[in-house]
Amino acid sequence: MPSRKKTLHFLSSALVTSVSVGILGYAMSTTWAAATMDCAPSGNVLFNGTAVIEFKLFNGSWNRINCPFFGRDEKFQVFPELAKVGGAPIVLHSLSVGLLVLCLLFSAVSILISLYNSVSNPYETYMGPVGFYASSSLSACLSLLVIMLFVVNINVTDMAEDLVKKFSQDNPVDLRNKSAEMQIGYYLVIPYMVLSLLSIALIYMYEHAAYTHKKEQQRPTEDAPKEIMMY
């Protein structure tokens, strides 16, 4: 059976990782970004309209004011609409969602390994600290990659403009001065990443303490006179 200290550290790590999974799960269900742009009927120099489009990972909404008419909030499915637009937006969005799913998968593996180590003393295999470090590190790295990919997709590509033009294709419009604001879903990826790193720190603290204790136990033998060692 593992020591009480080992059980405490691995259970704490499993709890921290579980909290991070809950945060990421909620993040994937809420709004990630909102893009606002000035709008005018095609060929009109007076940009007195506004289009606002909000993105969740799987669905979104857009509202138009004089773009070219007054409107109301309209819902849409992100993947089907981006597939019609094509290009980099659908690729980057699909990659972001896919990486988030992998984050959840690796976090689940981390929880499994933590719980296994809290009730047993496995040898140094993939079910030990090495496997935990690998899965939690991948979770943190992939979440950081999602943060970068999503902000690039919103701010650099023409994803929002292309969608507004598609929705207004019966009444073509011109757009300019796009501004994007990241929302809570996007920012919640940051605490998920931090908690993944914290879970690694908890296991490392135990491993470092166990290694130090082991070396201290070996030191009296190493420092013993050679005459005693011969016996």
C-alpha positions as a Python dict, from the first residue, in 0.01 Angstrom:
ca = {
    (1, 'M'): (0, 0, 0),
    (2, 'P'): (121, 353, -71),
    (3, 'S'): (216, 590, 208),
    (4, 'R'): (-33, 843, 340),
    (5, 'K'): (172, 1123, 188),
    (6, 'K'): (167, 963, -157),
    (7, 'T'): (-207, 902, -137),
    (8, 'L'): (-266, 1264, -35),
    (9, 'H'): (-58, 1407, -321),
    (10, 'F'): (-209, 1186, -591),
    (11, 'L'): (-566, 1236, -468),
    (12, 'S'): (-507, 1612, -459),
    (13, 'S'): (-376, 1597, -813),
    (14, 'A'): (-682, 1399, -927),
    (15, 'L'): (-909, 1657, -761),
    (16, 'V'): (-729, 1951, -925),
    (17, 'T'): (-746, 1782, -1265),
    (18, 'S'): (-1116, 1707, -1218),
    (19, 'V'): (-1182, 2075, -1145),
    (20, 'S'): (-991, 2170, -1460),
    (21, 'V'): (-1205, 1929, -1665),
    (22, 'G'): (-1521, 2089, -1525),
    (23, 'I'): (-1391, 2435, -1616),
    (24, 'L'): (-1303, 2330, -1970),
    (25, 'G'): (-1637, 2153, -2013),
    (26, 'Y'): (-1820, 2471, -1918),
    (27, 'A'): (-1592, 2677, -2142),
    (28, 'M'): (-1681, 2462, -2441),
    (29, 'S'): (-2052, 2535, -2387),
    (30, 'T'): (-2039, 2913, -2361),
    (31, 'T'): (-1945, 3212, -2580),
    (32, 'W'): (-1585, 3240, -2698),
    (33, 'A'): (-1578, 3562, -2901),
    (34, 'A'): (-1784, 3850, -3034),
    (35, 'A'): (-1697, 4041, -3353),
    (36, 'T'): (-1843, 4382, -3435),
    (37, 'M'): (-1811, 4560, -3771),
    (38, 'D'): (-1946, 4864, -3950),
    (39, 'C'): (-2189, 4782, -4228),
    (40, 'A'): (-2338, 4954, -4532),
    (41, 'P'): (-2537, 4837, -4836),
    (42, 'S'): (-2300, 4740, -5115),
    (43, 'G'): (-2177, 5048, -5301),
    (44, 'N'): (-2298, 5290, -5031),
    (45, 'V'): (-2034, 5516, -4878),
    (46, 'L'): (-2238, 5575, -4561),
    (47, 'F'): (-2147, 5307, -4309),
    (48, 'N'): (-2425, 5370, -4060),
    (49, 'G'): (-2505, 5006, -3985),
    (50, 'T'): (-2356, 4754, -3745),
    (51, 'A'): (-2325, 4378, -3750),
    (52, 'V'): (-2243, 4182, -3435),
    (53, 'I'): (-2167, 3813, -3450),
    (54, 'E'): (-2104, 3593, -3145),
    (55, 'F'): (-1926, 3260, -3153),
    (56, 'K'): (-1958, 2955, -2938),
    (57, 'L'): (-1770, 2644, -3044),
    (58, 'F'): (-2070, 2475, -3203),
    (59, 'N'): (-2327, 2749, -3254),
    (60, 'G'): (-2348, 3125, -3270),
    (61, 'S'): (-2573, 3424, -3323),
    (62, 'W'): (-2565, 3747, -3518),
    (63, 'N'): (-2751, 4074, -3493),
    (64, 'R'): (-2773, 4345, -3756),
    (65, 'I'): (-2867, 4710, -3725),
    (66, 'N'): (-2913, 4877, -4065),
    (67, 'C'): (-2708, 4597, -4218),
    (68, 'P'): (-2882, 4660, -4451),
    (69, 'F'): (-3205, 4643, -4247),
    (70, 'F'): (-3299, 4626, -3884),
    (71, 'G'): (-3289, 4272, -3764),
    (72, 'R'): (-3295, 4050, -3461),
    (73, 'D'): (-3071, 3783, -3310),
    (74, 'E'): (-3046, 3491, -3546),
    (75, 'K'): (-2892, 3159, -3449),
    (76, 'F'): (-2667, 2947, -3668),
    (77, 'Q'): (-2459, 2631, -3648),
    (78, 'V'): (-2090, 2712, -3670),
    (79, 'F'): (-1953, 2404, -3848),
    (80, 'P'): (-2210, 2387, -4131),
    (81, 'E'): (-2183, 2760, -4201),
    (82, 'L'): (-1803, 2763, -4191),
    (83, 'A'): (-1799, 2460, -4419),
    (84, 'K'): (-1992, 2664, -4676),
    (85, 'V'): (-1742, 2949, -4644),
    (86, 'G'): (-1442, 2714, -4656),
    (87, 'G'): (-1077, 2810, -4634),
    (88, 'A'): (-867, 2870, -4323),
    (89, 'P'): (-1157, 2950, -4082),
    (90, 'I'): (-1310, 2602, -4093),
    (91, 'V'): (-966, 2439, -4069),
    (92, 'L'): (-857, 2645, -3767),
    (93, 'H'): (-1191, 2609, -3593),
    (94, 'S'): (-1199, 2233, -3646),
    (95, 'L'): (-842, 2207, -3519),
    (96, 'S'): (-926, 2412, -3209),
    (97, 'V'): (-1225, 2194, -3120),
    (98, 'G'): (-1031, 1875, -3191),
    (99, 'L'): (-746, 1985, -2963),
    (100, 'L'): (-992, 2067, -2685),
    (101, 'V'): (-1137, 1717, -2710),
    (102, 'L'): (-783, 1578, -2681),
    (103, 'C'): (-728, 1798, -2375),
    (104, 'L'): (-1029, 1639, -2208),
    (105, 'L'): (-906, 1293, -2305),
    (106, 'F'): (-556, 1347, -2166),
    (107, 'S'): (-701, 1499, -1849),
    (108, 'A'): (-915, 1189, -1803),
    (109, 'V'): (-601, 975, -1838),
    (110, 'S'): (-428, 1192, -1577),
    (111, 'I'): (-716, 1142, -1334),
    (112, 'L'): (-707, 765, -1391),
    (113, 'I'): (-333, 746, -1328),
    (114, 'S'): (-361, 965, -1017),
    (115, 'L'): (-634, 748, -866),
    (116, 'Y'): (-442, 430, -952),
    (117, 'N'): (-127, 559, -781),
    (118, 'S'): (-322, 672, -475),
    (119, 'V'): (-415, 311, -391),
    (120, 'S'): (-117, 118, -525),
    (121, 'N'): (259, 126, -566),
    (122, 'P'): (319, 63, -937),
    (123, 'Y'): (665, 30, -1084),
    (124, 'E'): (796, 306, -1310),
    (125, 'T'): (567, 235, -1604),
    (126, 'Y'): (328, 446, -1807),
    (127, 'M'): (87, 411, -1513),
    (128, 'G'): (334, 584, -1281),
    (129, 'P'): (451, 947, -1258),
    (130, 'V'): (600, 934, -1608),
    (131, 'G'): (261, 863, -1762),
    (132, 'F'): (103, 1133, -1549),
    (133, 'Y'): (361, 1393, -1650),
    (134, 'A'): (312, 1306, -2017),
    (135, 'S'): (-69, 1327, -2016),
    (136, 'S'): (-92, 1644, -1805),
    (137, 'S'): (184, 1816, -2004),
    (138, 'L'): (2, 1737, -2327),
    (139, 'S'): (-318, 1882, -2181),
    (140, 'A'): (-141, 2207, -2090),
    (141, 'C'): (46, 2237, -2421),
    (142, 'L'): (-259, 2163, -2637),
    (143, 'S'): (-471, 2414, -2445),
    (144, 'L'): (-206, 2680, -2505),
    (145, 'L'): (-214, 2596, -2874),
    (146, 'V'): (-594, 2636, -2875),
    (147, 'I'): (-560, 2981, -2719),
    (148, 'M'): (-331, 3090, -3002),
    (149, 'L'): (-526, 2925, -3286),
    (150, 'F'): (-863, 3064, -3184),
    (151, 'V'): (-748, 3423, -3145),
    (152, 'V'): (-576, 3403, -3484),
    (153, 'N'): (-896, 3270, -3643),
    (154, 'I'): (-1104, 3553, -3498),
    (155, 'N'): (-866, 3843, -3553),
    (156, 'V'): (-656, 3752, -3856),
    (157, 'T'): (-886, 3557, -4087),
    (158, 'D'): (-1207, 3694, -4242),
    (159, 'M'): (-1427, 3437, -4068),
    (160, 'A'): (-1671, 3691, -3918),
    (161, 'E'): (-1690, 3905, -4233),
    (162, 'D'): (-1745, 3604, -4458),
    (163, 'L'): (-2030, 3479, -4240),
    (164, 'V'): (-2204, 3819, -4230),
    (165, 'K'): (-2176, 3853, -4608),
    (166, 'K'): (-2314, 3505, -4653),
    (167, 'F'): (-2609, 3576, -4423),
    (168, 'S'): (-2675, 3899, -4618),
    (169, 'Q'): (-2622, 3757, -4965),
    (170, 'D'): (-2978, 3852, -5071),
    (171, 'N'): (-2890, 4213, -4986),
    (172, 'P'): (-2510, 4247, -5038),
    (173, 'V'): (-2325, 4460, -4787),
    (174, 'D'): (-1978, 4613, -4742),
    (175, 'L'): (-1799, 4576, -4409),
    (176, 'R'): (-1511, 4755, -4240),
    (177, 'N'): (-1355, 4833, -3900),
    (178, 'K'): (-1394, 4487, -3754),
    (179, 'S'): (-1318, 4460, -3384),
    (180, 'A'): (-1316, 4136, -3188),
    (181, 'E'): (-1355, 4079, -2816),
    (182, 'M'): (-1275, 3747, -2656),
    (183, 'Q'): (-1539, 3614, -2419),
    (184, 'I'): (-1547, 3400, -2107),
    (185, 'G'): (-1525, 3065, -2286),
    (186, 'Y'): (-1191, 3163, -2435),
    (187, 'Y'): (-1049, 3295, -2109),
    (188, 'L'): (-1152, 2986, -1913),
    (189, 'V'): (-894, 2785, -2107),
    (190, 'I'): (-627, 2974, -1911),
    (191, 'P'): (-727, 2843, -1564),
    (192, 'Y'): (-761, 2498, -1719),
    (193, 'M'): (-400, 2519, -1834),
    (194, 'V'): (-283, 2655, -1498),
    (195, 'L'): (-459, 2376, -1307),
    (196, 'S'): (-301, 2116, -1537),
    (197, 'L'): (40, 2258, -1450),
    (198, 'L'): (-53, 2268, -1080),
    (199, 'S'): (-140, 1898, -1085),
    (200, 'I'): (205, 1829, -1229),
    (201, 'A'): (362, 2036, -951),
    (202, 'L'): (179, 1833, -684),
    (203, 'I'): (317, 1504, -816),
    (204, 'Y'): (664, 1651, -866),
    (205, 'M'): (669, 1771, -504),
    (206, 'Y'): (597, 1419, -384),
    (207, 'E'): (850, 1260, -618),
    (208, 'H'): (1119, 1509, -516),
    (209, 'A'): (1051, 1452, -145),
    (210, 'A'): (1053, 1073, -191),
    (211, 'Y'): (1382, 1089, -384),
    (212, 'T'): (1542, 1311, -119),
    (213, 'H'): (1428, 1077, 159),
    (214, 'K'): (1569, 777, -28),
    (215, 'K'): (1907, 945, -73),
    (216, 'E'): (1920, 1037, 296),
    (217, 'Q'): (1859, 674, 391),
    (218, 'Q'): (2144, 560, 165),
    (219, 'R'): (2392, 820, 290),
    (220, 'P'): (2497, 643, 616),
    (221, 'T'): (2600, 338, 415),
    (222, 'E'): (2783, 546, 158),
    (223, 'D'): (2972, 738, 430),
    (224, 'A'): (3068, 427, 634),
    (225, 'P'): (3442, 338, 662),
    (226, 'K'): (3570, 90, 408),
    (227, 'E'): (3669, -154, 689),
    (228, 'I'): (3305, -174, 801),
    (229, 'M'): (3183, -206, 444),
    (230, 'M'): (3406, -512, 399),
    (231, 'Y'): (3209, -690, 672),
}
